[in-house]
Amino acid sequence: MNFIVFLAVGFTGGYIGHKLKLPVGAMLGAMFAVAIVKSLGFITFQSGTGLIFFLQVCLGAMLGVTFLNFKKEYVKKVSLALFFILFGLVVMIFFIVLLLALVTDLSLPITILSSSPGAIYEMAMLAKMLEEDAPAVVFLHLARVVIIMTLFPLVLHFIIRFLAKRKRNEKAS
């Protein structure tokens, strides 16, 4: 019965988060709803290895669906760009983790997972598998997503205006 209440609370929270159009609203709504209800003592459900296995299979199946139309020629076309992106990400993550390790008391796995560019779902799942603080990883990822979603359009707009102005100046010359 506790499991059914857990699912009902999770689905209700997920639905509310989705309807509020929060970034990754279904996951965050479900997470916060279950956390609130659990902290109030209404449910005592603990996730076990069976549930985690089931969720990993579902996540793997969802990711597998995205590769249905993936062509090998595309990998060849973007391989150089992929190399530079991966190299840049590894260097960036190294410095971010180093900085976080110096200025916070977060564990090394949390700093790595929260600064890695993976999706919130996958990083939370990895944190749970490593028996780390998954909500901290989700919170840090969410903060990063909100900041990026707020700042990136402004930066992109500035870059487009700058390039358009530069192009006009070149034509005028």
Short mmCIF file of C-alpha atoms in Angstrom, two decimals:
data_model
loop_
_atom_site.label_atom_id
_atom_site.label_comp_id
_atom_site.label_asym_id
_atom_site.label_seq_id
_atom_site.Cartn_x
_atom_site.Cartn_y
_atom_site.Cartn_z
CA MET A 1 0.00 0.00 0.00
CA ASN A 2 2.86 2.37 0.83
CA PHE A 3 4.21 1.90 -2.71
CA ILE A 4 0.84 2.86 -4.24
CA VAL A 5 0.69 6.05 -2.13
CA PHE A 6 4.30 6.78 -3.15
CA LEU A 7 3.39 6.44 -6.84
CA ALA A 8 0.20 8.49 -6.48
CA VAL A 9 2.05 11.32 -4.75
CA GLY A 10 4.84 11.17 -7.34
CA PHE A 11 2.44 11.21 -10.30
CA THR A 12 0.43 14.07 -8.77
CA GLY A 13 3.57 16.14 -8.15
CA GLY A 14 4.90 15.29 -11.60
CA TYR A 15 1.64 16.35 -13.21
CA ILE A 16 1.63 19.66 -11.30
CA GLY A 17 5.28 20.34 -12.19
CA HIS A 18 4.57 19.57 -15.84
CA LYS A 19 1.49 21.82 -15.92
CA LEU A 20 3.46 24.65 -14.29
CA LYS A 21 5.95 24.29 -17.18
CA LEU A 22 8.93 24.11 -14.83
CA PRO A 23 12.24 23.02 -16.35
CA VAL A 24 12.08 19.20 -16.14
CA GLY A 25 8.82 19.84 -14.31
CA ALA A 26 7.54 16.27 -14.20
CA MET A 27 10.67 15.06 -12.43
CA LEU A 28 11.00 18.04 -10.10
CA GLY A 29 7.30 18.06 -9.22
CA ALA A 30 7.38 14.35 -8.41
CA MET A 31 10.60 14.72 -6.43
CA PHE A 32 9.37 17.65 -4.34
CA ALA A 33 5.93 16.13 -3.75
CA VAL A 34 7.39 12.84 -2.51
CA ALA A 35 10.01 14.67 -0.42
CA ILE A 36 7.37 16.88 1.23
CA VAL A 37 4.95 14.03 1.92
CA LYS A 38 7.78 11.83 3.18
CA SER A 39 9.17 14.58 5.45
CA LEU A 40 5.69 15.02 6.93
CA GLY A 41 5.70 11.30 7.75
CA PHE A 42 2.79 10.28 5.51
CA ILE A 43 4.86 7.72 3.60
CA THR A 44 7.90 5.70 4.62
CA PHE A 45 8.68 4.10 1.28
CA GLN A 46 12.37 3.47 0.56
CA SER A 47 13.61 2.81 -2.97
CA GLY A 48 15.29 -0.56 -3.33
CA THR A 49 17.49 -2.15 -5.94
CA GLY A 50 14.47 -3.51 -7.83
CA LEU A 51 12.98 -0.06 -8.35
CA ILE A 52 16.33 1.43 -9.33
CA PHE A 53 16.89 -1.40 -11.84
CA PHE A 54 13.41 -0.84 -13.32
CA LEU A 55 14.02 2.92 -13.65
CA GLN A 56 17.42 2.36 -15.27
CA VAL A 57 15.85 0.00 -17.81
CA CYS A 58 13.13 2.57 -18.59
CA LEU A 59 15.72 5.33 -18.94
CA GLY A 60 17.88 3.15 -21.20
CA ALA A 61 14.87 2.32 -23.36
CA MET A 62 13.95 6.01 -23.65
CA LEU A 63 17.49 6.90 -24.68
CA GLY A 64 17.63 3.99 -27.12
CA VAL A 65 14.56 5.28 -28.94
CA THR A 66 16.43 8.49 -29.78
CA PHE A 67 19.02 6.51 -31.76
CA LEU A 68 16.56 4.87 -34.17
CA ASN A 69 17.28 7.31 -37.00
CA PHE A 70 20.96 7.75 -36.21
CA LYS A 71 23.20 7.32 -39.26
CA LYS A 72 26.87 6.34 -39.28
CA GLU A 73 27.69 9.01 -41.87
CA TYR A 74 26.59 11.64 -39.39
CA VAL A 75 29.23 10.46 -36.90
CA LYS A 76 31.93 10.91 -39.55
CA LYS A 77 30.63 14.37 -40.39
CA VAL A 78 30.73 15.64 -36.80
CA SER A 79 33.66 13.62 -35.42
CA LEU A 80 36.15 16.50 -35.33
CA ALA A 81 33.66 18.81 -33.65
CA LEU A 82 32.80 16.02 -31.22
CA PHE A 83 36.47 15.62 -30.31
CA PHE A 84 36.86 19.32 -29.50
CA ILE A 85 33.59 19.42 -27.57
CA LEU A 86 34.58 16.40 -25.46
CA PHE A 87 38.08 17.73 -24.84
CA GLY A 88 36.70 21.14 -23.85
CA LEU A 89 34.13 19.59 -21.55
CA VAL A 90 36.69 17.43 -19.78
CA VAL A 91 38.96 20.43 -19.20
CA MET A 92 36.05 22.60 -18.06
CA ILE A 93 34.71 19.94 -15.69
CA PHE A 94 38.19 19.43 -14.23
CA PHE A 95 38.51 23.12 -13.34
CA ILE A 96 34.93 23.40 -12.04
CA VAL A 97 35.39 20.32 -9.84
CA LEU A 98 38.70 21.69 -8.57
CA LEU A 99 37.06 25.02 -7.72
CA LEU A 100 34.08 23.35 -6.04
CA ALA A 101 36.40 21.11 -4.02
CA LEU A 102 38.30 24.18 -2.81
CA VAL A 103 35.32 26.35 -1.85
CA THR A 104 32.65 23.84 -0.73
CA ASP A 105 32.42 20.81 1.48
CA LEU A 106 30.63 18.73 -1.18
CA SER A 107 31.92 15.24 -1.84
CA LEU A 108 33.96 14.61 -4.97
CA PRO A 109 31.24 12.49 -6.64
CA ILE A 110 28.65 15.22 -6.08
CA THR A 111 30.93 17.91 -7.52
CA ILE A 112 31.65 15.76 -10.56
CA LEU A 113 28.02 14.77 -11.14
CA SER A 114 26.67 18.27 -10.59
CA SER A 115 29.17 19.89 -12.94
CA SER A 116 28.97 17.25 -15.67
CA PRO A 117 26.88 18.14 -18.72
CA GLY A 118 24.67 15.07 -18.53
CA ALA A 119 20.92 15.37 -18.14
CA ILE A 120 19.43 15.83 -14.69
CA TYR A 121 17.74 12.42 -14.79
CA GLU A 122 20.94 10.54 -15.58
CA MET A 123 23.07 12.43 -13.06
CA ALA A 124 20.46 11.89 -10.32
CA MET A 125 20.35 8.18 -11.18
CA LEU A 126 24.15 7.96 -11.00
CA ALA A 127 24.18 9.80 -7.67
CA LYS A 128 21.61 7.35 -6.31
CA MET A 129 23.65 4.37 -7.56
CA LEU A 130 26.78 5.81 -5.89
CA GLU A 131 24.78 6.34 -2.68
CA GLU A 132 25.40 10.07 -2.88
CA ASP A 133 23.04 12.98 -2.25
CA ALA A 134 20.87 12.81 -5.39
CA PRO A 135 18.69 15.82 -4.41
CA ALA A 136 21.83 17.98 -4.11
CA VAL A 137 22.90 16.93 -7.62
CA VAL A 138 19.41 17.67 -8.96
CA PHE A 139 19.30 21.05 -7.24
CA LEU A 140 22.72 22.08 -8.58
CA HIS A 141 21.78 20.89 -12.09
CA LEU A 142 18.45 22.71 -11.92
CA ALA A 143 20.14 25.93 -10.81
CA ARG A 144 22.54 25.59 -13.74
CA VAL A 145 19.70 24.96 -16.20
CA VAL A 146 17.72 27.97 -14.96
CA ILE A 147 20.78 30.22 -15.17
CA ILE A 148 21.64 28.97 -18.65
CA MET A 149 18.03 29.29 -19.85
CA THR A 150 17.95 32.85 -18.51
CA LEU A 151 21.36 34.08 -19.64
CA PHE A 152 21.92 32.17 -22.89
CA PRO A 153 19.19 33.93 -24.89
CA LEU A 154 20.62 37.31 -23.82
CA VAL A 155 24.17 36.31 -24.74
CA LEU A 156 23.02 34.80 -28.03
CA HIS A 157 21.07 37.96 -28.88
CA PHE A 158 24.16 40.08 -28.14
CA ILE A 159 26.39 37.87 -30.32
CA ILE A 160 23.91 37.94 -33.23
CA ARG A 161 23.63 41.75 -33.02
CA PHE A 162 27.42 42.07 -32.83
CA LEU A 163 27.96 39.84 -35.88
CA ALA A 164 25.22 41.61 -37.86
CA LYS A 165 26.77 45.00 -37.05
CA ARG A 166 30.20 43.73 -38.04
CA LYS A 167 28.81 42.38 -41.32
CA ARG A 168 27.14 45.74 -42.07
CA ASN A 169 30.42 47.56 -41.35
CA GLU A 170 32.31 45.23 -43.71
CA LYS A 171 29.78 45.87 -46.49
CA ALA A 172 30.02 49.64 -45.91
CA SER A 173 33.82 49.56 -46.21
#
